[in-house]
Short mmCIF file of C-alpha atoms in Angstrom, two decimals:
data_model
loop_
_atom_site.label_atom_id
_atom_site.label_comp_id
_atom_site.label_asym_id
_atom_site.label_seq_id
_atom_site.Cartn_x
_atom_site.Cartn_y
_atom_site.Cartn_z
CA MET A 710 19.15 -1.18 20.13
CA ASN A 711 20.14 -3.57 22.96
CA PHE A 712 19.59 -7.20 22.02
CA ALA A 713 21.40 -8.73 25.01
CA ASN A 714 20.19 -12.24 25.86
CA ILE A 715 18.00 -12.25 22.78
CA LYS A 716 19.00 -15.86 22.01
CA LYS A 717 16.97 -16.98 25.01
CA LEU A 718 13.94 -15.36 23.45
CA PHE A 719 14.60 -17.10 20.12
CA GLN A 720 13.85 -20.44 21.76
CA ARG A 721 10.39 -19.45 22.97
CA ASN A 722 7.55 -19.95 20.52
CA LYS A 723 10.11 -20.33 17.73
CA GLU A 724 7.59 -22.12 15.55
CA ARG A 725 4.90 -19.44 15.95
CA LYS A 726 4.20 -17.53 12.75
CA ARG A 727 1.25 -15.44 13.89
CA TYR A 728 2.29 -12.43 15.93
CA LEU A 729 1.96 -8.67 16.29
CA SER A 730 4.14 -6.76 13.85
CA CYS A 731 3.95 -4.43 10.85
CA GLU A 732 5.18 -4.27 7.27
CA TYR A 733 8.01 -1.88 8.10
CA ILE A 734 9.38 -3.99 10.95
CA GLN A 735 9.30 -7.02 8.69
CA HIS A 736 10.43 -5.66 5.33
CA GLY A 737 10.88 -1.89 5.41
CA PHE A 738 13.18 1.03 5.90
CA ASN A 739 13.05 4.81 5.81
CA ALA A 740 15.95 6.80 4.37
CA ASP A 741 15.67 9.81 6.66
CA TYR A 742 17.83 12.92 6.42
CA GLU A 743 20.27 11.91 9.18
CA ASP A 744 19.67 8.18 9.73
CA ILE A 745 18.21 5.10 8.16
CA LYS A 746 15.06 4.50 10.19
CA MET A 747 12.50 1.74 10.18
CA CYS A 748 9.50 3.90 9.29
CA CYS A 749 8.23 7.47 9.22
CA MET A 750 5.30 7.06 11.65
CA ASN A 751 5.44 9.50 14.59
CA THR A 752 1.95 10.27 15.89
CA HIS A 753 1.49 7.31 18.25
CA GLU A 754 2.48 6.75 21.88
CA GLY A 755 5.96 5.34 21.20
CA GLY A 756 6.92 8.03 18.71
CA GLY A 757 8.02 5.60 15.97
CA ARG A 758 10.97 6.17 13.65
CA GLN A 759 13.17 3.46 15.19
CA VAL A 760 16.78 4.06 14.08
CA LEU A 761 18.42 1.22 12.12
CA ILE A 762 21.61 2.95 10.91
CA PRO A 763 22.50 6.09 12.90
CA ASP A 764 24.36 9.07 11.41
CA TYR A 765 23.99 7.84 7.85
CA TYR A 766 25.24 10.11 5.05
CA GLY A 767 25.52 7.88 2.00
CA GLU A 768 28.08 5.27 3.05
CA THR A 769 27.97 1.72 1.67
CA ILE A 770 25.29 -0.18 3.55
CA ASP A 771 26.22 -3.56 5.02
CA TRP A 772 23.01 -5.29 3.97
CA ASP A 773 23.96 -8.52 5.78
CA LYS A 774 24.20 -6.64 9.08
CA PHE A 775 21.04 -4.70 8.27
CA PHE A 776 18.98 -7.84 7.77
CA GLU A 777 20.44 -9.47 10.87
CA GLU A 778 19.02 -6.59 12.90
CA LYS A 779 15.69 -7.07 11.13
CA ARG A 780 15.71 -10.74 12.12
CA GLN A 781 16.32 -9.80 15.75
CA MET A 782 13.36 -7.41 15.65
CA ARG A 783 11.14 -10.14 14.24
CA GLU A 784 12.17 -12.53 16.99
CA LEU A 785 11.22 -9.97 19.62
CA ASN A 786 7.80 -9.64 18.02
CA LYS A 787 7.36 -13.42 17.89
CA ASN A 788 7.91 -13.49 21.63
CA GLY A 789 5.30 -10.84 22.29
CA ILE A 790 7.74 -7.98 22.83
CA THR A 791 6.84 -4.71 21.12
CA LEU A 792 9.61 -2.18 20.61
CA ASP A 793 9.08 0.87 22.80
CA ARG A 794 8.96 3.21 19.81
CA CYS A 795 6.28 1.05 18.15
CA LYS A 796 3.85 1.00 21.08
CA GLY A 797 0.42 2.35 20.22
CA CYS A 798 1.00 2.44 16.46
CA PHE A 799 -2.11 1.64 14.43
CA PHE A 800 0.09 -0.05 11.79
CA LEU A 801 0.69 -2.96 14.18
CA LYS A 802 -1.44 -5.98 13.36
CA GLU A 803 -1.56 -9.61 14.44
CA ARG A 804 -1.32 -11.98 11.50
CA GLU A 805 0.97 -14.56 9.94
CA TRP A 806 4.25 -13.01 8.80
CA ASP A 807 6.99 -14.47 6.62
CA ASP A 808 10.62 -14.68 7.74
CA ASP A 809 12.37 -13.94 4.44
CA ASP A 810 14.99 -11.19 4.16
CA TYR A 811 13.91 -8.59 1.62
CA ILE A 812 12.66 -5.02 1.33
CA SER A 813 9.26 -4.20 -0.11
CA PHE A 814 8.38 -1.09 1.93
CA MET A 815 10.68 1.90 1.47
CA VAL A 816 10.37 5.56 2.35
CA PHE A 817 12.73 8.21 1.01
CA ASN A 818 12.89 11.32 3.22
CA HIS A 819 16.61 12.04 3.01
CA TRP A 820 16.50 15.64 1.87
CA THR A 821 14.87 18.86 3.04
CA ARG A 822 15.11 21.08 -0.03
CA CYS A 823 11.86 22.15 -1.63
CA ASN A 824 10.48 24.49 -4.28
CA CYS A 825 7.78 25.89 -2.02
CA LYS A 826 7.65 27.10 1.59
CA CYS A 827 4.63 25.52 3.26
CA ASN A 828 3.81 27.14 6.59
CA TYR A 829 3.17 23.77 8.23
CA CYS A 830 6.46 22.15 7.14
CA PHE A 831 9.06 21.34 9.80
CA THR A 832 11.53 23.42 7.76
CA SER A 833 9.42 26.58 7.92
CA GLU A 834 11.11 28.07 10.99
CA ASN A 835 14.45 28.19 9.17
CA PHE A 836 13.71 27.52 5.52
CA GLU A 837 17.00 28.89 4.18
CA GLU A 838 19.07 26.56 6.37
CA PHE A 839 17.10 23.49 5.33
CA ALA A 840 17.18 24.56 1.68
CA LYS A 841 21.00 24.51 1.77
CA ARG A 842 21.33 21.20 3.61
CA PRO A 843 22.82 18.61 1.23
CA ASN A 844 21.15 15.24 0.72
CA TYR A 845 23.15 12.04 0.68
CA PRO A 846 23.29 9.63 -2.30
CA ILE A 847 21.23 6.46 -1.95
CA PHE A 848 20.71 5.32 -5.56
CA GLU A 849 23.73 2.94 -5.67
CA GLN A 850 22.66 1.30 -2.40
CA ILE A 851 19.22 0.55 -3.81
CA LYS A 852 20.83 -0.80 -6.98
CA GLU A 853 22.84 -3.21 -4.81
CA LEU A 854 19.69 -4.28 -3.00
CA ALA A 855 18.10 -5.00 -6.37
CA ARG A 856 21.21 -6.89 -7.54
CA ARG A 857 20.88 -9.16 -4.50
CA ASN A 858 17.25 -9.88 -5.43
CA MET A 859 16.20 -8.39 -2.10
CA LEU A 860 14.00 -5.71 -3.63
CA ARG A 861 10.55 -7.20 -4.09
CA PRO A 862 7.14 -5.93 -5.17
CA GLY A 863 4.12 -6.37 -2.96
CA GLY A 864 4.72 -3.42 -0.66
CA GLU A 865 4.92 0.33 -1.14
CA ILE A 866 7.70 2.74 -2.06
CA GLY A 867 7.13 6.28 -0.80
CA PHE A 868 8.87 9.58 -1.52
CA GLY A 869 8.38 12.44 0.92
CA GLY A 870 11.04 15.01 1.70
CA GLY A 871 11.48 17.90 0.61
CA GLU A 872 10.38 17.95 -2.98
CA PRO A 873 11.30 14.68 -4.74
CA ALA A 874 11.23 16.02 -8.30
CA ILE A 875 14.18 18.38 -7.70
CA LEU A 876 16.53 15.57 -6.53
CA ASP A 877 19.34 14.64 -8.96
CA GLU A 878 18.73 10.93 -8.28
CA PHE A 879 14.95 11.06 -8.49
CA GLU A 880 14.41 10.33 -12.19
CA PRO A 881 16.91 7.43 -12.35
CA MET A 882 15.65 6.08 -9.01
CA VAL A 883 12.03 5.96 -10.14
CA ASN A 884 13.02 4.37 -13.44
CA LEU A 885 15.10 1.76 -11.59
CA LEU A 886 12.18 0.89 -9.32
CA ILE A 887 9.86 0.59 -12.30
CA ASP A 888 12.36 -1.56 -14.20
CA TYR A 889 12.75 -3.92 -11.22
CA GLY A 890 9.03 -4.50 -10.98
CA MET A 891 8.11 -2.44 -7.93
CA ASP A 892 4.41 -2.07 -8.55
CA ASN A 893 3.26 0.39 -5.87
CA ILE A 894 5.24 3.63 -5.82
CA ARG A 895 3.84 6.68 -4.08
CA VAL A 896 5.34 10.14 -4.51
CA HIS A 897 4.35 13.14 -2.40
CA SER A 898 5.03 16.22 -4.44
CA SER A 899 4.38 19.94 -4.51
CA GLY A 900 3.49 19.48 -8.18
CA ILE A 901 5.52 22.53 -9.20
CA LYS A 902 8.11 20.62 -11.27
CA TYR A 903 6.81 18.11 -13.83
CA SER A 904 8.49 14.68 -13.75
CA PRO A 905 8.66 12.44 -16.86
CA ALA A 906 9.53 9.43 -14.68
CA MET A 907 6.38 9.94 -12.63
CA ALA A 908 4.32 10.27 -15.78
CA ARG A 909 5.84 6.98 -17.01
CA GLY A 910 4.95 5.24 -13.74
CA ILE A 911 1.40 6.58 -13.88
CA ALA A 912 1.02 5.46 -17.51
CA GLU A 913 2.26 1.98 -16.59
CA GLY A 914 -0.22 1.82 -13.72
CA ILE A 915 2.30 1.40 -10.88
CA LEU A 916 3.00 4.90 -9.54
CA ASN A 917 0.68 7.33 -7.83
CA VAL A 918 1.50 10.94 -7.18
CA VAL A 919 -0.12 12.84 -4.29
CA ILE A 920 0.00 16.58 -4.80
CA SER A 921 -0.83 18.58 -1.70
CA VAL A 922 -2.50 21.74 -2.96
CA ASP A 923 -4.36 22.43 0.30
CA ALA A 924 -6.39 25.22 -1.25
CA GLY A 925 -9.12 25.97 -3.76
CA THR A 926 -8.07 29.57 -4.47
CA PRO A 927 -4.77 31.23 -5.42
CA GLU A 928 -5.03 33.54 -2.42
CA THR A 929 -5.23 30.75 0.16
CA TYR A 930 -2.59 28.74 -1.70
CA LEU A 931 -0.19 31.67 -1.49
CA LYS A 932 -0.82 32.05 2.24
CA ILE A 933 0.12 28.40 2.79
CA LYS A 934 2.82 27.77 0.17
CA ASN A 935 4.38 31.22 -0.08
CA VAL A 936 5.03 30.78 -3.81
CA PRO A 937 2.75 31.99 -6.67
CA THR A 938 2.49 28.63 -8.47
CA PHE A 939 -1.19 27.76 -8.05
CA ASP A 940 -2.01 27.65 -11.78
CA LYS A 941 1.20 25.81 -12.67
CA VAL A 942 0.49 23.11 -10.12
CA TRP A 943 -3.02 22.47 -11.44
CA GLU A 944 -1.61 22.35 -14.99
CA ASN A 945 0.80 19.59 -13.94
CA ILE A 946 -1.98 17.77 -12.08
CA ARG A 947 -3.96 17.71 -15.32
CA LYS A 948 -0.91 16.31 -17.19
CA TYR A 949 -0.50 13.51 -14.68
CA ALA A 950 -4.23 12.75 -14.82
CA GLU A 951 -4.02 12.58 -18.61
CA ALA A 952 -1.20 10.03 -18.32
CA GLN A 953 -3.56 7.56 -16.61
CA THR A 954 -4.41 4.65 -18.88
CA ASN A 955 -6.80 2.95 -16.49
CA ASN A 956 -9.27 3.85 -13.79
CA LYS A 957 -7.01 3.39 -10.75
CA GLY A 958 -6.86 7.06 -9.86
CA LEU A 959 -3.07 7.34 -9.84
CA ALA A 960 -3.02 11.15 -10.02
CA ARG A 961 -4.21 12.33 -6.61
CA THR A 962 -4.74 15.64 -4.87
CA LYS A 963 -4.45 16.27 -1.16
CA PHE A 964 -6.03 18.77 1.19
CA ILE A 965 -4.41 19.28 4.58
CA ILE A 966 -6.86 21.01 6.90
CA ILE A 967 -5.10 23.88 8.66
CA PRO A 968 -7.34 25.41 11.35
CA GLY A 969 -7.55 29.16 10.96
CA VAL A 970 -6.24 29.14 7.39
CA ASN A 971 -8.22 26.90 5.02
CA ASP A 972 -10.77 25.23 7.31
CA THR A 973 -13.95 26.29 5.52
CA VAL A 974 -16.45 24.41 3.42
CA GLU A 975 -16.10 27.07 0.71
CA GLU A 976 -12.35 26.51 0.35
CA LEU A 977 -12.68 22.74 0.37
CA GLU A 978 -15.51 22.83 -2.18
CA LYS A 979 -13.48 24.95 -4.60
CA TRP A 980 -10.61 22.48 -4.24
CA PHE A 981 -13.03 19.64 -5.01
CA GLN A 982 -14.21 21.36 -8.20
CA LEU A 983 -10.65 21.97 -9.43
CA THR A 984 -9.82 18.35 -8.63
CA VAL A 985 -12.76 17.05 -10.66
CA ASP A 986 -12.01 19.44 -13.55
CA ALA A 987 -8.41 18.15 -13.66
CA GLY A 988 -9.60 14.55 -14.11
CA VAL A 989 -8.60 13.39 -10.62
CA ARG A 990 -10.80 10.78 -8.94
CA TRP A 991 -8.79 9.82 -5.84
CA ILE A 992 -8.30 12.33 -3.05
CA VAL A 993 -6.44 12.50 0.25
CA LEU A 994 -7.49 14.39 3.37
CA ASP A 995 -5.35 15.13 6.41
CA LEU A 996 -4.97 17.51 9.34
CA GLU A 997 -1.93 19.69 9.92
CA GLY A 998 0.43 17.58 12.03
CA GLY A 999 1.89 20.15 14.41
CA TRP A 1000 -1.51 21.62 15.21
CA TYR A 1001 -2.98 18.16 15.79
CA GLN A 1002 -0.25 17.14 18.23
CA TRP A 1003 -1.04 20.19 20.37
CA HIS A 1004 -4.85 20.04 20.04
CA LYS A 1005 -5.51 16.32 19.70
CA HIS A 1006 -7.96 16.23 22.61
CA GLU A 1007 -9.65 19.54 21.85
CA VAL A 1008 -10.36 19.49 18.12
CA PRO A 1009 -13.18 21.97 17.38
CA ASP A 1010 -16.49 20.61 16.13
CA HIS A 1011 -16.18 22.43 12.81
CA VAL A 1012 -12.98 20.50 11.98
CA TYR A 1013 -14.78 17.18 12.50
CA ASP A 1014 -17.64 18.56 10.39
CA LEU A 1015 -15.24 19.59 7.62
CA LEU A 1016 -13.66 16.13 7.56
CA ASP A 1017 -17.12 14.56 7.34
CA TYR A 1018 -18.01 16.98 4.57
CA GLY A 1019 -14.94 15.93 2.60
CA ILE A 1020 -15.64 12.23 3.02
CA ASN A 1021 -19.29 12.60 2.00
CA ARG A 1022 -18.58 15.01 -0.87
CA ALA A 1023 -16.10 12.55 -2.37
CA LYS A 1024 -18.85 9.90 -2.40
CA GLU A 1025 -21.31 12.31 -4.01
CA LEU A 1026 -18.78 13.13 -6.74
CA GLY A 1027 -18.15 9.45 -7.46
CA MET A 1028 -14.53 9.46 -6.37
CA ILE A 1029 -12.75 6.13 -6.43
CA ARG A 1030 -11.57 6.74 -2.91
CA CYS A 1031 -11.26 9.36 -0.19
CA GLU A 1032 -8.12 8.40 1.72
CA LEU A 1033 -7.42 9.68 5.22
CA TYR A 1034 -3.78 10.19 6.14
CA ASP A 1035 -2.29 9.68 9.60
CA ARG A 1036 -3.69 12.62 11.59
CA ALA A 1037 -7.12 12.62 9.95
CA ASN A 1038 -7.31 8.86 10.33
CA ASP A 1039 -6.29 9.03 13.99
CA MET A 1040 -8.82 11.79 14.64
CA ASN A 1041 -11.54 9.82 12.89
CA ILE A 1042 -10.76 6.59 14.76
CA HIS A 1043 -10.64 8.21 18.21
CA ARG A 1044 -13.41 10.79 17.84
CA GLY A 1045 -15.62 8.93 20.32
CA GLU A 1046 -12.87 9.02 22.93
CA PHE A 1047 -12.46 12.75 22.46
CA GLY A 1048 -16.12 13.52 23.03
CA HIS A 1049 -17.30 13.75 19.39
#
């Protein structure tokens, strides 16, 4: 990033605290599989995923330098300058932001290995290559961040990937985050491998797991995931639901609508029934990302209808919440612009 002449900008509106920014610009980072990025958002005009540390493979992080770059980003925002890669992002909001140096929003995406082979995954075109790609170590760097008292609750910690539960550092990482008081940890998982650390976080009311089943029948599941683990996944979902000691809905199931594969009311309804039977009361809906990027302005009516069905059915079933992820949320927000 080029911050030439940025000191001139520092002098303008230096006292202003209310400005357009987001949680990840202020206090976040994304451990991606080749870089440390600012976030994992990529569906908006600017494309997101601003690089903070390029070509990162596990080296010691200079946290002083890291936070200096964060401060420079904040000063740009204070002066009304939005980073090119952030333009159009619905995470941007105008409000009062603090200037402290700490991390409370983290995303871990630094591996591509998985125990299933989802058709919609970016690794699907060459699964074997991505399955062999090594991940870099990050646990010691997060320990150092915690040692500096720069790891603070109040944000969200997210695990994507790849499958988190198969990482060597996953169990100790989750336990570290729990021990240091991070109170909002979200793990996206295939649900194939059971994780004691996740169950601990669920039981303590600070971790939620989102398991993307995407199907209500073994046949459709196999078409999407390419592994015969439908029953095993629902067994683990039930275990996580049983670990809940409150009514927060920390065990969650997800349905990604994939036009031409699972986009029927019958499939979604069967998924709903399995979700309810497993003791899950918080669901997530989304639309397959690659398809949406190509068809954003020509989404068929039945896809909008299916999304509406899911939202309304969740209310009928007394779900705590029906959460819309990026593509579904974007589609829902802009449906009037797209003629629906």
